[in-house]
PDB file of C-alpha atoms in Angstrom:
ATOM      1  CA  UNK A   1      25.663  19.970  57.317  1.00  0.00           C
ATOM      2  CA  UNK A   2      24.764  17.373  54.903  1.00  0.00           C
ATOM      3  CA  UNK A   3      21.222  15.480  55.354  1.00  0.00           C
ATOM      4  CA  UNK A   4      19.599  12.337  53.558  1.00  0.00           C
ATOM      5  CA  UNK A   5      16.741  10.626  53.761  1.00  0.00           C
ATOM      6  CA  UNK A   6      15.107   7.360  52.829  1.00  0.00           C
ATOM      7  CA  UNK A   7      11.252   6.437  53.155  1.00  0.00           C
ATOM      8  CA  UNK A   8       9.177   3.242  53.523  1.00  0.00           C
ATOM      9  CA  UNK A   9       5.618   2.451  54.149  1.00  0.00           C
ATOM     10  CA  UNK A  10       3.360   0.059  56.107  1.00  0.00           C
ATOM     11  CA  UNK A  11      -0.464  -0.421  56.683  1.00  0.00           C
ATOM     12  CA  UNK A  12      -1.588  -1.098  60.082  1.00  0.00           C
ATOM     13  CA  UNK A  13      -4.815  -0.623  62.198  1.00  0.00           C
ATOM     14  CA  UNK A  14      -5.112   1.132  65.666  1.00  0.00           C
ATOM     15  CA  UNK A  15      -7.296   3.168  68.340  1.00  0.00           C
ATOM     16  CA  UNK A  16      -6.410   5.713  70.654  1.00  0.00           C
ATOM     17  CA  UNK A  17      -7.725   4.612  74.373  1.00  0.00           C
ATOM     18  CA  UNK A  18      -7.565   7.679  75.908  1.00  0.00           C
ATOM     19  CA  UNK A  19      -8.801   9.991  72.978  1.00  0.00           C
ATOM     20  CA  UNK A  20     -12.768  11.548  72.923  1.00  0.00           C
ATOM     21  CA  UNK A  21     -13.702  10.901  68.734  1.00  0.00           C
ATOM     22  CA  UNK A  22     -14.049   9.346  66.143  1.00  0.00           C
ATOM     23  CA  UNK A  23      -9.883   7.959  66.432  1.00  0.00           C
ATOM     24  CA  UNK A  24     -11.440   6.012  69.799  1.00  0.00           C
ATOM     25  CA  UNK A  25     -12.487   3.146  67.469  1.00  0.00           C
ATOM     26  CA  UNK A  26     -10.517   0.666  65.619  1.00  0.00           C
ATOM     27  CA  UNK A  27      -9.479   2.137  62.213  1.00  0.00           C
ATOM     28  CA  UNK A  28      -6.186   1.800  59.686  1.00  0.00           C
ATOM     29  CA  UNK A  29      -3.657   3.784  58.043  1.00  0.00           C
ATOM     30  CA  UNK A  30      -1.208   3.541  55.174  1.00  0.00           C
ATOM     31  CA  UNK A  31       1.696   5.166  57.242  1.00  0.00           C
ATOM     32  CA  UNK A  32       4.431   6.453  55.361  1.00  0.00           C
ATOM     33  CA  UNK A  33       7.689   7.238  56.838  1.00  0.00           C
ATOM     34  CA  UNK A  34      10.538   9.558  56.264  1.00  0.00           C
ATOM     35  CA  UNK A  35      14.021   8.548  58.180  1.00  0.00           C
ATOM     36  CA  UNK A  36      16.400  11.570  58.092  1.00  0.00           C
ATOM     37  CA  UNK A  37      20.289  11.474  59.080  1.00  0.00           C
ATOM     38  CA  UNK A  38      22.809  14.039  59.390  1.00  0.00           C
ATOM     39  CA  UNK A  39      26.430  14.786  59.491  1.00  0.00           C
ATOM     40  CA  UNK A  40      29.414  16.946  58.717  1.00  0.00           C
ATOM     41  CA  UNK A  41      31.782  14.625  57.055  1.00  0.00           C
ATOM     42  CA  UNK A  42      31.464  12.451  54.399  1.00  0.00           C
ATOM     43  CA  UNK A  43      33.118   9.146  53.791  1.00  0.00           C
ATOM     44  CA  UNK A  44      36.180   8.672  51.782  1.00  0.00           C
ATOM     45  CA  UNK A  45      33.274   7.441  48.471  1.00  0.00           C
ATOM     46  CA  UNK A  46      31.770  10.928  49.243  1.00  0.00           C
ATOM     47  CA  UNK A  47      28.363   9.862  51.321  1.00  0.00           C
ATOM     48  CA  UNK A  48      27.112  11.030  54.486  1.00  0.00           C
ATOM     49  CA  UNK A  49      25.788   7.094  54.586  1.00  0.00           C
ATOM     50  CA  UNK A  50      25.279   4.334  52.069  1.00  0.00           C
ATOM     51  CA  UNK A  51      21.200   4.849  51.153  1.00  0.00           C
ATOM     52  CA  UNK A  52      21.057   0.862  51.348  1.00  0.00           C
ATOM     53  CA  UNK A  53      21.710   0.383  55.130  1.00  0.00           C
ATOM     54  CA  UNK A  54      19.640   3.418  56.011  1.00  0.00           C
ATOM     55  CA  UNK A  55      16.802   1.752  54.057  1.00  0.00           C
ATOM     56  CA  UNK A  56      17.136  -1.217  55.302  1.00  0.00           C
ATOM     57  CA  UNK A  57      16.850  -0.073  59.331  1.00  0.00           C
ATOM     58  CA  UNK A  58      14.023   1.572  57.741  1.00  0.00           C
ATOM     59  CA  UNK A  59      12.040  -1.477  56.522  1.00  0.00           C
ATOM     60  CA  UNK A  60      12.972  -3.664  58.814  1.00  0.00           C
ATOM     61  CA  UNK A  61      11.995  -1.763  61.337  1.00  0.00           C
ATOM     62  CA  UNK A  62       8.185  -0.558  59.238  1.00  0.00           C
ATOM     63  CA  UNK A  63       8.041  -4.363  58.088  1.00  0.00           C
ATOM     64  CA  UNK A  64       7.699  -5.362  62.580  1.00  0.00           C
ATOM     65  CA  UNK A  65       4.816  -2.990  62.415  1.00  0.00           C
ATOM     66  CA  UNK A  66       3.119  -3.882  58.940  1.00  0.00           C
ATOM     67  CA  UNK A  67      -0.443  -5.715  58.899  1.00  0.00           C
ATOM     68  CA  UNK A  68      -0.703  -5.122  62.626  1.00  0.00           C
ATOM     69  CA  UNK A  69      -3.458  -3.935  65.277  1.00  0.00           C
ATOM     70  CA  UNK A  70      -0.773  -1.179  66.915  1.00  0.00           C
ATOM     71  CA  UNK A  71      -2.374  -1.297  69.729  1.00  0.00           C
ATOM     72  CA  UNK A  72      -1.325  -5.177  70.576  1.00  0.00           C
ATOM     73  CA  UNK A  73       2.395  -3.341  71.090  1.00  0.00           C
ATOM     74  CA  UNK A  74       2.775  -3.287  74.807  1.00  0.00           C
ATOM     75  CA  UNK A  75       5.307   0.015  73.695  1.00  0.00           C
ATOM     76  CA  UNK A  76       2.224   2.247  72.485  1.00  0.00           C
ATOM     77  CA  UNK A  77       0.334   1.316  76.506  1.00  0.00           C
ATOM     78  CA  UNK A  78      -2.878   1.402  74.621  1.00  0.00           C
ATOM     79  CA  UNK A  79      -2.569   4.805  72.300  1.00  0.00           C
ATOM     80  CA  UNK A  80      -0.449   4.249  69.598  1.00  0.00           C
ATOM     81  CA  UNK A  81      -0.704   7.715  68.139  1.00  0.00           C
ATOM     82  CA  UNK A  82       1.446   9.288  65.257  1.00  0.00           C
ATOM     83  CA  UNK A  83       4.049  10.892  67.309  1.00  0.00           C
ATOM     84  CA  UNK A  84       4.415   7.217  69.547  1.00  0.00           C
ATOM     85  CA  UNK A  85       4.864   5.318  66.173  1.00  0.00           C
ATOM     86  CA  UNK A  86       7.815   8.028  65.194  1.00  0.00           C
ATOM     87  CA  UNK A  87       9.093   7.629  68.375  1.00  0.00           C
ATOM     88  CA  UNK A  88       9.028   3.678  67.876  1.00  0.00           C
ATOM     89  CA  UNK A  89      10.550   3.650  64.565  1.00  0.00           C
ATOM     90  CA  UNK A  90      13.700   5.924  65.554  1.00  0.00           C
ATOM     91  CA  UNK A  91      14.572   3.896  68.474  1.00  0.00           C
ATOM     92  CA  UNK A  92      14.317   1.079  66.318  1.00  0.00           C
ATOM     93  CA  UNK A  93      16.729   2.269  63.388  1.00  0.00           C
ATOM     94  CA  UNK A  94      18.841   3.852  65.576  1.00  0.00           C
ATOM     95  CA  UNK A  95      19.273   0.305  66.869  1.00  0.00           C
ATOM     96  CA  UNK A  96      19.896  -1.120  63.848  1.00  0.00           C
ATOM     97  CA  UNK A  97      22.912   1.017  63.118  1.00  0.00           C
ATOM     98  CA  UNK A  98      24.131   0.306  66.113  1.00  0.00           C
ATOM     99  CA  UNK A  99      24.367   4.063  67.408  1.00  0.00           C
ATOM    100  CA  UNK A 100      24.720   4.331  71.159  1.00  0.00           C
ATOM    101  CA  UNK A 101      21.487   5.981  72.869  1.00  0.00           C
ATOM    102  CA  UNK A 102      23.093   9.287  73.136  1.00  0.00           C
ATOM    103  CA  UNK A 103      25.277   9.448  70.042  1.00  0.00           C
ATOM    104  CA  UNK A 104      26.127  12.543  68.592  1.00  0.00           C
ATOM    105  CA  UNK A 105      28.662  10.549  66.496  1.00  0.00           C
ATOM    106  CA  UNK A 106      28.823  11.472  62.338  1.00  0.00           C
ATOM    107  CA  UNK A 107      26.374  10.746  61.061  1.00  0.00           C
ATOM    108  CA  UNK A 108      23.563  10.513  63.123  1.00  0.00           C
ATOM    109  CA  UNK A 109      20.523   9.525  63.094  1.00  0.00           C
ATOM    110  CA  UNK A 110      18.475  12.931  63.113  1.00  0.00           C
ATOM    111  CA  UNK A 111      14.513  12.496  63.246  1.00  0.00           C
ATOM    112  CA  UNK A 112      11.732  10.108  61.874  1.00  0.00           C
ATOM    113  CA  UNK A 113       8.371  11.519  60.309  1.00  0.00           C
ATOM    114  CA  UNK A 114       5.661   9.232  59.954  1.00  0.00           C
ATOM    115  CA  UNK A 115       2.702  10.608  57.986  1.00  0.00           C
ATOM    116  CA  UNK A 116      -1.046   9.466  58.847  1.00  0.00           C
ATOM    117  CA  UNK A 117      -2.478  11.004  55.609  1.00  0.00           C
ATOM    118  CA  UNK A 118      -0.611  13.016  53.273  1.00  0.00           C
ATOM    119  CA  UNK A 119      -1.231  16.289  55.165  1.00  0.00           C
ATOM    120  CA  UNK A 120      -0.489  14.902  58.434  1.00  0.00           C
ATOM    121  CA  UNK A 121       2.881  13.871  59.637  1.00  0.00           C
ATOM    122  CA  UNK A 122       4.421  13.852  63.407  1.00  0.00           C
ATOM    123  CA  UNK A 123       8.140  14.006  63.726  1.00  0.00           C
ATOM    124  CA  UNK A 124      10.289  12.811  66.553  1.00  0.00           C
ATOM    125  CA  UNK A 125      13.639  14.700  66.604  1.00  0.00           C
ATOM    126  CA  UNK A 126      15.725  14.364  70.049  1.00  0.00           C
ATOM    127  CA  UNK A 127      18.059  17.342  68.796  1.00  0.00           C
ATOM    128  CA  UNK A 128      16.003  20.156  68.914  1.00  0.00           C
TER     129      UNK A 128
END
């Protein structure tokens, strides 16, 4: 199984609604986020995928979120938490390369970490 990965960042501000602390009010983040794909088989120039296109998904998708107030994204219903965002992003990038929703297809897209802070990340993976 090959596996690469491209990464992008964004800075954005959010609360969590339904969360008892100090996350309850409005803060930021400089969100960093890892986009992973995987595969079997590589092309005929010996890639999984072309880095470009994967990075591309990648920002396009971090650059809809960039400068925002998360929380104005009728997707996060009020609590756009780490794990929500990762969620957001995949669905997003997996939309940009045009994979169908249940795609096991080579390659594929395989999971998206975003990182709050440098020592925490949340991953959404729908393979595991």
């Amino acid at each position: 199984m090959f596996e690469v990965r491209v990464e992008a960042d964004f800075a954005a501000a959010h609360f969590l609604k339904d969360y008892n602390g100090k996350c309850e009010n409005l803060h930021g983040h400089n969100y960093k986020v890892f986009a992973h794909v995987r595969g079997n088989n590589l092309n005929e120039g010996g890639m999984l995928l072309d880095f470009s296109k994967l990075k591309d998904a990648l920002r396009k998708t971090c650059k809809i979120l960039d400068h925002t107030n998360l929380n104005d994204f009728p997707f996060f219903n009020q609590n756009p938490s780490a794990e929500k965002i990762a969620l957001f992003i995949f669905e997003n990038i997996k939309k940009e390369l045009n994979e169908s929703k249940d795609s096991q297809k080579e390659p594929f897209l395989y999971a998206v970490d975003v990182f709050e802070t440098e020592t925490s990340r949340a991953r959404y993976c729908p393979y595991l």
